[in-house]
Tab-separated table of C-alpha atoms and ligand atoms in Angstrom:
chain	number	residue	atom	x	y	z
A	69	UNK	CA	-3.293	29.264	-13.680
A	70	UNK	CA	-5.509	26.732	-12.023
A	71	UNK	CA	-7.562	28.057	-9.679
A	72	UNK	CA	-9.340	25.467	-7.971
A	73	UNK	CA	-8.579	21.422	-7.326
A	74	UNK	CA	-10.174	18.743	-5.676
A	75	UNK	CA	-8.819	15.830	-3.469
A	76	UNK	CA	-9.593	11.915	-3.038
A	77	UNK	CA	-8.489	9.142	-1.876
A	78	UNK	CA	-9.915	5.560	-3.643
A	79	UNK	CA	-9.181	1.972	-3.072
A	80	UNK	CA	-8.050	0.669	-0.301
A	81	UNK	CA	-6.916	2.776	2.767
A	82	UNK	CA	-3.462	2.811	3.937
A	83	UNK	CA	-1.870	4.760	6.635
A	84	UNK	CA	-0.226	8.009	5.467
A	85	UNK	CA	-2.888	9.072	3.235
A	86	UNK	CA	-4.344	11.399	5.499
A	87	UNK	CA	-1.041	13.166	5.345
A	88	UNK	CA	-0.736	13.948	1.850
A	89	UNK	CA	-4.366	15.331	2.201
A	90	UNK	CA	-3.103	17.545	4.721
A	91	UNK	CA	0.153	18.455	2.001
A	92	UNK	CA	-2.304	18.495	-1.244
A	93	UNK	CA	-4.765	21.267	0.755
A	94	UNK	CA	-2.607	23.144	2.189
A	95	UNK	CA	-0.033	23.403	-0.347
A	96	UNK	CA	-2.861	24.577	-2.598
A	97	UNK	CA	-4.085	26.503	-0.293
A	98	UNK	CA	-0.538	28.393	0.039
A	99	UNK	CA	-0.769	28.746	-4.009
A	100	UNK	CA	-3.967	30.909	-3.604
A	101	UNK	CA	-6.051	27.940	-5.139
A	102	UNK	CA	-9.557	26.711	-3.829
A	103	UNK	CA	-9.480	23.320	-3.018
A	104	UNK	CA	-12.565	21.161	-2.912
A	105	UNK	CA	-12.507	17.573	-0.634
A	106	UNK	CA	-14.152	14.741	-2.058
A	107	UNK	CA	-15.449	11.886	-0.073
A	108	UNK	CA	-15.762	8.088	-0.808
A	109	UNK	CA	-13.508	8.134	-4.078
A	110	UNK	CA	-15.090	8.176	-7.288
A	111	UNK	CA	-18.405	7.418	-6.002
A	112	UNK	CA	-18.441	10.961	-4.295
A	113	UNK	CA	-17.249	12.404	-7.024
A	114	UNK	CA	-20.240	11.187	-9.116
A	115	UNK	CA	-22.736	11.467	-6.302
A	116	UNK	CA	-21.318	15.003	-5.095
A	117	UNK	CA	-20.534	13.866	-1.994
A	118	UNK	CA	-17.854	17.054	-1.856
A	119	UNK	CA	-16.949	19.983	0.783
A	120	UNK	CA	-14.740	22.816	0.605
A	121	UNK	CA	-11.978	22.703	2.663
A	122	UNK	CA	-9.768	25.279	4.344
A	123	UNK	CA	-6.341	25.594	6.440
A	124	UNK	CA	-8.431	23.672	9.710
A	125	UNK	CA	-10.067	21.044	7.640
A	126	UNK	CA	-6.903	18.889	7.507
A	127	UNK	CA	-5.772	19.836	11.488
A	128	UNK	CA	-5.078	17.032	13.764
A	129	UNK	CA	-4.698	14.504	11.089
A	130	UNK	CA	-1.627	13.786	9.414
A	131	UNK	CA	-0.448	11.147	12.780
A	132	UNK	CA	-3.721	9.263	12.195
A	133	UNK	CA	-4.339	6.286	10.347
A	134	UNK	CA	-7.437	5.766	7.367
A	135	UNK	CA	-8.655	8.495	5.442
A	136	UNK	CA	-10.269	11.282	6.946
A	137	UNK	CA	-11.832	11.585	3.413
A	138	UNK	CA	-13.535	7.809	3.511
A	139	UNK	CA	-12.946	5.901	0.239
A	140	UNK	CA	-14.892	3.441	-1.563
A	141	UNK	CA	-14.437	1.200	-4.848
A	142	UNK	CA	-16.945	2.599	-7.382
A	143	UNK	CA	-17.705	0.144	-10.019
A	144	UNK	CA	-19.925	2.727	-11.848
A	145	UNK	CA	-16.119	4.928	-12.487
A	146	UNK	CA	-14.986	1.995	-14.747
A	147	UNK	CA	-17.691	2.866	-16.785
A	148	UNK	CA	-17.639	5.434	-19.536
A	149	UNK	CA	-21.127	7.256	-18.154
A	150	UNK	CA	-20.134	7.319	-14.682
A	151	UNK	CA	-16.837	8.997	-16.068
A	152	UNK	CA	-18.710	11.473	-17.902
A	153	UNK	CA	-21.427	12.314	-14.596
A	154	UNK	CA	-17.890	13.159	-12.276
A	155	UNK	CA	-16.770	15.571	-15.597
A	156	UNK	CA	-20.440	17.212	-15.018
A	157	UNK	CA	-19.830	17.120	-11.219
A	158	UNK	CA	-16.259	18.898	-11.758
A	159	UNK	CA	-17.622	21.416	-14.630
A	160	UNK	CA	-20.107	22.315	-12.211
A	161	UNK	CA	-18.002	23.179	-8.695
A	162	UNK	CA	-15.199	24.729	-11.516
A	163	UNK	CA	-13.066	21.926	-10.560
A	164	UNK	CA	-10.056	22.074	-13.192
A	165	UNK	CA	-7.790	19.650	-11.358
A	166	UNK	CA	-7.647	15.963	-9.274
A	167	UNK	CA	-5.414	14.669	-6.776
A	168	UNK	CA	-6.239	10.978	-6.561
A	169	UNK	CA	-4.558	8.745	-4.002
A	170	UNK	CA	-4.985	5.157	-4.380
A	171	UNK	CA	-3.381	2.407	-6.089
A	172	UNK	CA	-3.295	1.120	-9.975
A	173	UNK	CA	-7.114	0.650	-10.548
A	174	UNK	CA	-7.672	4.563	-9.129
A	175	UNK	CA	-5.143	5.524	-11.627
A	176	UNK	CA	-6.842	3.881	-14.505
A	177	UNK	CA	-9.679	5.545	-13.419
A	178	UNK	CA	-7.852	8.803	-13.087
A	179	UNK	CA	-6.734	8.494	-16.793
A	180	UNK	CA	-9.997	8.267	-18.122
A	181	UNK	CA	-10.892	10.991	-16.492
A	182	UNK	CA	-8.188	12.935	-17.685
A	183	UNK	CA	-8.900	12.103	-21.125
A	184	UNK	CA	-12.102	14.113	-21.053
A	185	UNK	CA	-10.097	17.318	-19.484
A	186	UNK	CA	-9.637	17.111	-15.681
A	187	UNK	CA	-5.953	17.556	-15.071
A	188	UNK	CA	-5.465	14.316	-12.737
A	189	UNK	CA	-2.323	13.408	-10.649
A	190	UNK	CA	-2.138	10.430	-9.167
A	191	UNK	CA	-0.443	9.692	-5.827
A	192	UNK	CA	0.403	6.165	-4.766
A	193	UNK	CA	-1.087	5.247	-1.917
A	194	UNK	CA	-1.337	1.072	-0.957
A	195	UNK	CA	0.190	-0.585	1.664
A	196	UNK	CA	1.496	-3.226	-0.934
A	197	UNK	CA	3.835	-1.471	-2.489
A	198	UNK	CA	3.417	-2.614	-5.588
A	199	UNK	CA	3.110	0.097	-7.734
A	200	UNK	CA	6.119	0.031	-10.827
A	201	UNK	CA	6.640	3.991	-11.272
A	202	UNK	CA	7.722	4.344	-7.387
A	203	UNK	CA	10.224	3.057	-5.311
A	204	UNK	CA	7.579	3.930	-2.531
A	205	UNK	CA	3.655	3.937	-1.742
A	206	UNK	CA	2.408	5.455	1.042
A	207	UNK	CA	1.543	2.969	3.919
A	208	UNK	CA	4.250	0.251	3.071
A	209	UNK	CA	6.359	1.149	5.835
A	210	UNK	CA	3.544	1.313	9.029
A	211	UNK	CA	2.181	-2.061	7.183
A	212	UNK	CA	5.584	-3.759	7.473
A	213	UNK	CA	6.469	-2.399	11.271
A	214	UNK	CA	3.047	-3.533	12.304
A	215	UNK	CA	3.310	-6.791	10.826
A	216	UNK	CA	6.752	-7.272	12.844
A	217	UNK	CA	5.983	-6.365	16.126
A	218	UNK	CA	3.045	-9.071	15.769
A	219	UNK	CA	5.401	-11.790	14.495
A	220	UNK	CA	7.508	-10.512	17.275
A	221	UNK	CA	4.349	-11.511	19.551
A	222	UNK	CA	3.620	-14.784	17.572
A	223	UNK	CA	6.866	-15.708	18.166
A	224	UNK	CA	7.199	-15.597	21.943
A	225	UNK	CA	4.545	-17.339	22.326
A	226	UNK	CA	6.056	-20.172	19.962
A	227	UNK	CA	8.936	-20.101	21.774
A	228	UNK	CA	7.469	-21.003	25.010
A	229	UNK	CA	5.676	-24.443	23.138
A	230	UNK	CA	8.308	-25.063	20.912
A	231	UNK	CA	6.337	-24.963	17.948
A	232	UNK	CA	6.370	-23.465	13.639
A	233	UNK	CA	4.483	-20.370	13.480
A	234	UNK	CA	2.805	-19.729	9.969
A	235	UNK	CA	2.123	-15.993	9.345
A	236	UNK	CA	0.125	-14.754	6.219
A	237	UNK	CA	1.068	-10.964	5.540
A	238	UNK	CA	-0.917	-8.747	2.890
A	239	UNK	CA	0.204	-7.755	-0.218
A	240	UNK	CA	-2.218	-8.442	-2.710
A	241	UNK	CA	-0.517	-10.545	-5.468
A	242	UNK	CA	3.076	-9.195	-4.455
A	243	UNK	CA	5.672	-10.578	-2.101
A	244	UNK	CA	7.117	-6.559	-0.801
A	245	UNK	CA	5.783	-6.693	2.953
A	246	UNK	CA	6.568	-10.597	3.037
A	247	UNK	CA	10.379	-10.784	2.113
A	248	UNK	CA	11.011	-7.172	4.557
A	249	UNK	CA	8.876	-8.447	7.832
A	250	UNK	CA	10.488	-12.172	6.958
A	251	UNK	CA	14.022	-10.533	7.291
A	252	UNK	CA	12.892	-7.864	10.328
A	253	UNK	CA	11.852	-10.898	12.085
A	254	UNK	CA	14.516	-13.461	11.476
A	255	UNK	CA	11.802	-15.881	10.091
A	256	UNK	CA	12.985	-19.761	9.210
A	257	UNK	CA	11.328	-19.262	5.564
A	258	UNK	CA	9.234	-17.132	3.574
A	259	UNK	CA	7.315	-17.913	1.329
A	260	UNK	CA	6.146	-15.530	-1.649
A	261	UNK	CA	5.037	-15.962	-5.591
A	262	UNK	CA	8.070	-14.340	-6.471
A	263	UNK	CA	10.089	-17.133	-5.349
A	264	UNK	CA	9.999	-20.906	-6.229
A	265	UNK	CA	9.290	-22.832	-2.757
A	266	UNK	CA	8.991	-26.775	-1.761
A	267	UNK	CA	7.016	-27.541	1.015
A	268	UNK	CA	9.263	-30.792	1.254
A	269	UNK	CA	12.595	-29.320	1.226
A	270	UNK	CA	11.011	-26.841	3.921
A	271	UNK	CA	10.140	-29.641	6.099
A	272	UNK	CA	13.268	-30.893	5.466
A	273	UNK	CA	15.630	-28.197	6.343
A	274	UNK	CA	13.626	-27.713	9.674
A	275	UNK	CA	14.139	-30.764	10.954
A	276	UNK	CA	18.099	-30.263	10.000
A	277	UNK	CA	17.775	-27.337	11.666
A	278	UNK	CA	15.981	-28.950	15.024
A	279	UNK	CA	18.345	-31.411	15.090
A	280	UNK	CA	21.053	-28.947	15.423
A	281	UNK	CA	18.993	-27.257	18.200
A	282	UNK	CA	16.586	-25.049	16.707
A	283	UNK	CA	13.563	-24.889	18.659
A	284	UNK	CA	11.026	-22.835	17.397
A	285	UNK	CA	10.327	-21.739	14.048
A	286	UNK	CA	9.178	-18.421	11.897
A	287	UNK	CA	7.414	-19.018	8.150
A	288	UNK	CA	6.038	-16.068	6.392
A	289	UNK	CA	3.601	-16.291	3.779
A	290	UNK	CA	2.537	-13.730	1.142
A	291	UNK	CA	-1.474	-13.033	1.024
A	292	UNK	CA	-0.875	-13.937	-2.818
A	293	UNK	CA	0.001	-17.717	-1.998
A	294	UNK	CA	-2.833	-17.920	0.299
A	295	UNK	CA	-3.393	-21.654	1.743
A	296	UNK	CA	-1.736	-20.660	5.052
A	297	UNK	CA	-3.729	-22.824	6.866
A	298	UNK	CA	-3.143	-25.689	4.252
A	299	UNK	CA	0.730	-24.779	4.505
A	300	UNK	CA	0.751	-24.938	8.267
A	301	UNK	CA	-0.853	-28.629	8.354
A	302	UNK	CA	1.793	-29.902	6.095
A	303	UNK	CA	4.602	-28.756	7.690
A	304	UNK	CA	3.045	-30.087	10.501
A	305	UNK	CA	1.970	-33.651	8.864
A	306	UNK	CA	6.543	-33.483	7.591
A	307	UNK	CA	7.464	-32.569	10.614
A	308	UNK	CA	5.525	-33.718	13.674
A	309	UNK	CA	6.715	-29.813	14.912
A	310	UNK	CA	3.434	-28.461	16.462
A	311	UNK	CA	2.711	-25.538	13.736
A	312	UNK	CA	-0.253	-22.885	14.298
A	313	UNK	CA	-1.124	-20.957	11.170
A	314	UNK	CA	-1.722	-17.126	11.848
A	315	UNK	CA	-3.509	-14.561	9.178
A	316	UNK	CA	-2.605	-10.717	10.396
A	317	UNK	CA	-5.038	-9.340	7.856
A	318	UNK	CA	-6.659	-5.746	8.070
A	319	UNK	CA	-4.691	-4.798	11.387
A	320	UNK	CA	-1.207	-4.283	9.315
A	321	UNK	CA	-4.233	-1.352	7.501
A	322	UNK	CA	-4.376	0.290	10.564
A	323	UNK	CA	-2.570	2.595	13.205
A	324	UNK	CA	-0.475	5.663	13.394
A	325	UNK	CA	1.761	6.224	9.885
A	326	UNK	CA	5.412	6.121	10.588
A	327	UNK	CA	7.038	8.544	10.309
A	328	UNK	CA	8.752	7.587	6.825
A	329	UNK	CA	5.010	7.262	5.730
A	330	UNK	CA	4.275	11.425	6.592
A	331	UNK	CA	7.371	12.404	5.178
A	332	UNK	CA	7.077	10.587	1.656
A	333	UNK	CA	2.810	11.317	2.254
A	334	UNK	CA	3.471	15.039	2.573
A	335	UNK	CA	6.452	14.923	0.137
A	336	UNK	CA	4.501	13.767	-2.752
A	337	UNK	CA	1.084	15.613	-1.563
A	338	UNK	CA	3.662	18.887	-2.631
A	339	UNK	CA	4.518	17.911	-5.701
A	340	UNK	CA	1.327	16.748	-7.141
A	341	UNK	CA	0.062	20.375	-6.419
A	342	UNK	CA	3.414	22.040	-7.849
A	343	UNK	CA	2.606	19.858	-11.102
A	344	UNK	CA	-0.960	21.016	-11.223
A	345	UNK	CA	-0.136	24.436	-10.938
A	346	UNK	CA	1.945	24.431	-13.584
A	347	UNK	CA	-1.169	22.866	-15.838
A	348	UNK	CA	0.503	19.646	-15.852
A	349	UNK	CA	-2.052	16.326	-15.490
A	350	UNK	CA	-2.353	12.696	-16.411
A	351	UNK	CA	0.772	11.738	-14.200
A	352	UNK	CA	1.456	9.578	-11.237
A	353	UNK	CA	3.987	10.492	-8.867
A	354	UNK	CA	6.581	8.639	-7.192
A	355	UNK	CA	9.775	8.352	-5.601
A	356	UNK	CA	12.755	7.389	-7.483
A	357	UNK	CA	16.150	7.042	-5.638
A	358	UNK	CA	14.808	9.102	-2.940
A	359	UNK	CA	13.928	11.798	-5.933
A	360	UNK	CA	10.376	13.081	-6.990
A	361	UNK	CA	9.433	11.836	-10.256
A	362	UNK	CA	6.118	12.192	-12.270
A	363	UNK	CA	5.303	9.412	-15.276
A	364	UNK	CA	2.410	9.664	-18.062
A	365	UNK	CA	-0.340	7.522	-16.206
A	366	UNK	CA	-0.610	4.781	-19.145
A	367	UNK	CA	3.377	4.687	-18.965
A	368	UNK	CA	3.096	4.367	-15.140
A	369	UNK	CA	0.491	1.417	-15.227
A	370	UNK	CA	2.574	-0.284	-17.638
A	371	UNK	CA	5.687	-0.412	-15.814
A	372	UNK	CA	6.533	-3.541	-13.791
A	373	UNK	CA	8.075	-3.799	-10.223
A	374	UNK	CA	10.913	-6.390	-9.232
A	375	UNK	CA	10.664	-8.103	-6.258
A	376	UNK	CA	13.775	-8.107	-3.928
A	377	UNK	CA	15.011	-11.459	-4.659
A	378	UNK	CA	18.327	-10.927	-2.794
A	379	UNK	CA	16.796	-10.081	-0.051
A	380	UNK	CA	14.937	-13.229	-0.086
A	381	UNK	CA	18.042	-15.565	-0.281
A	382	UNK	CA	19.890	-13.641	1.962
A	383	UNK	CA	17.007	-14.216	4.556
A	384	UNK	CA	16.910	-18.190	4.063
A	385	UNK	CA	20.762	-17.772	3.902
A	386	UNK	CA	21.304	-16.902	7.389
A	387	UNK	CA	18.367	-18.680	8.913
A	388	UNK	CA	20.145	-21.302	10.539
B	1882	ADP	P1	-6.622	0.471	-6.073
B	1882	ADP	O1	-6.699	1.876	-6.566
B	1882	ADP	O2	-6.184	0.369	-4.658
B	1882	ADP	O3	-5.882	-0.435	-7.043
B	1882	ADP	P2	-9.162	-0.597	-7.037
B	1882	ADP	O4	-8.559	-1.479	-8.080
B	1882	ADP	O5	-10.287	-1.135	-6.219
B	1882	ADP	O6	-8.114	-0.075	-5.965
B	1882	ADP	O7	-9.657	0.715	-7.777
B	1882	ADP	C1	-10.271	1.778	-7.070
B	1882	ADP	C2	-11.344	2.374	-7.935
B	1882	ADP	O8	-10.770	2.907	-9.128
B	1882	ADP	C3	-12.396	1.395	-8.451
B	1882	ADP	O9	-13.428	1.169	-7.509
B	1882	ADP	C4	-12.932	2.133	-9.654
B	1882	ADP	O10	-13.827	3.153	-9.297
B	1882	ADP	C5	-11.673	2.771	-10.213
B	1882	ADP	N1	-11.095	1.888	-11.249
B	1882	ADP	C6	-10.456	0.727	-11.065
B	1882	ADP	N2	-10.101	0.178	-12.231
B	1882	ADP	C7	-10.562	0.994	-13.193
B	1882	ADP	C8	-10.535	0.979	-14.605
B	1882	ADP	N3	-9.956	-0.018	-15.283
B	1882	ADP	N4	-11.111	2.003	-15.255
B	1882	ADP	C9	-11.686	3.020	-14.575
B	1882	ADP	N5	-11.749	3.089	-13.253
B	1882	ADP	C10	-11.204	2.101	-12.555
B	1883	F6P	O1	-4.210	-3.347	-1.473
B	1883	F6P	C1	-4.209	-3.324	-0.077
B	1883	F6P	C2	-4.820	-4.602	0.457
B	1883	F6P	O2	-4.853	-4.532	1.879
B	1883	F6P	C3	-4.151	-5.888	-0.016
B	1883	F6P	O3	-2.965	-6.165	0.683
B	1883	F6P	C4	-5.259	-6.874	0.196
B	1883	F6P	O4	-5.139	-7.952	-0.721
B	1883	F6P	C5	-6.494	-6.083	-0.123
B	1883	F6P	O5	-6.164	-4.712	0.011
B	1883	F6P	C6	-7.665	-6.388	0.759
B	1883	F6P	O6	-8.746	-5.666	0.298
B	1883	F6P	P1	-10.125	-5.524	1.090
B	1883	F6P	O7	-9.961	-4.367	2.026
B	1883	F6P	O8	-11.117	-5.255	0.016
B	1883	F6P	O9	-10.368	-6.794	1.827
């Protein structure tokens, strides 16, 4: 029986994490087990930047964006030493198992450390969703309803001048929050890796569409394409349609989870715990079909995630 677990988040933030905090502590908490919060990521771990926490430690947190816990990218983790020093640091405070929320490069780091006896779990957390093993990562959903309400802005505003709006959502090298805010906010075109694009026949098919009547237009771009500004002149140049190039950036990082974002948060904080206590490590866990799953970490990071290609057409399919 494991008797005492810590708790970190790494990587980039994304909203929901402090939610499956709240889950991981007080679901071990509820199991009898000590559980130990560590700050910054792997750099606290190696630095002992960690507290114990108890039943009020995770109050008043689970509606609030970031991480109450801080997190940090620790280049000294992807080293074999700075592995060994957060073994020490977990030998030393008895800590037998890790609950690590972050993305792919926190669960590489979360296999290594499993590989010298810490029983990690690994909870995805990125706002990208672009993690194979799940259906879901925390923060996707708050990400994508915060990037539509400001296209929803942006695109009042380029109503009133007639004019092409180009928006650049995140995602890191994937296409997920681009094809889902492009179809939540009837946008003319989007414009992703995933997908094979012409900045010609996009040009082209607006002015088809303005002669028909069309007076202001929508064009997403994924983070991973970049160039927005770039994109926004040559539609501009093909056009002659005024076009204003907008990046949204950190603020779709921010703000209150939603509440699909507590419910998976809290639903995988649970589980992870529930595996742990069974002396189960070296898994991520996800959400399959709406069920919990658990994969070997090196089977989870070599997994790969399809994009939602008929989402895309049917987007550009009804944007008249
Ligand atoms: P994310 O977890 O969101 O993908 P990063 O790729 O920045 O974010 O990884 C977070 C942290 O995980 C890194 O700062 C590092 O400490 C650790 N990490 C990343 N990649 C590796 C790796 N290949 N081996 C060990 N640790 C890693
Ligand atoms: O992975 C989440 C994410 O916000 C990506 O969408 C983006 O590419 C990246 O992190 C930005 O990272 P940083 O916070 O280091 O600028």
């Amino acid at each position: 029986m494991i008797k005492t677990i810590g708790v970190l988040t790494s990587g980039g933030d994304a909203p929901g994490m402090n939610a499956a905090v709240r889950a991981v502590v007080r679901t071990a908490l509820s199991k009898g087990m000590e559980v130990y919060g560590i700050r910054r990521g792997y750099a606290g771990l190696i630095s002992g930047d960690i507290f114990k926490m108890d039943e009020r430690s995770v109050s008043d947190i689970i509606h609030r964006g970031g991480t109450v816990l801080y997190t940090a990218r620790c280049p000294e983790f992807r080293t074999m030493e700075g592995v060994k020093k957060a073994k020490e640091k977990c030998d030393e405070l008895g800590i037998e198992g890790l609950v690590v929320i972050g993305g792919d490069g926190s669960f590489r780091g979360a296999a290594d450390l499993s590989s010298l006896g810490v029983l990690c779990i690994g909870i995805p957390g990125t706002i990208d969703n672009d993690i194979a093993c799940t259906d879901y990562t925390i923060g996707f959903d708050t990400a994508m309803n915060t990037a539509m309400e400001l296209v929803d802005k942006l695109r009042d505003t380029s109503q009133s001048h007639d004019r092409c709006s180009v928006v650049e959502v995140m995602g890191r090298g994937a296409g997920h929050i681009a094809v889902n805010t492009g179809i939540a906010c009837g946008a003319t075109d989007i414009i992703t890796k995933e997908v094979p694009y012409d900045i010609d026949a996009i040009a082209k098919t607006m002015l088809e569409k303005k002669a028909k009547g069309k007076k202001n237009f929508v064009v997403i771009v994924a983070e991973g394409i970049g160039h927005s500004q770039e994109i926004a002149t040559m539609i501009q140049e093909k056009t002659h349609i005024e076009t204003r190039a907008t990046i949204l950036g950190h603020v779709q990082r921010g703000g209150n989870p939603t509440l699909r974002d507590r419910v998976e948060a809290t639903r995988m904080g649970y589980y992870a715990v529930e595996l742990l206590e069974q002396g189960i490590g070296n898994r991520v866990v996800g959400i399959k079909d709406n069920k919990l799953v658990d994969y070997d970490i090196q089977e989870a990071l070599s997994m790969t995630k399809e994009y939602d290609e008929k989402l895309h057409h049917i987007a550009e399919q009804i944007a008249f």
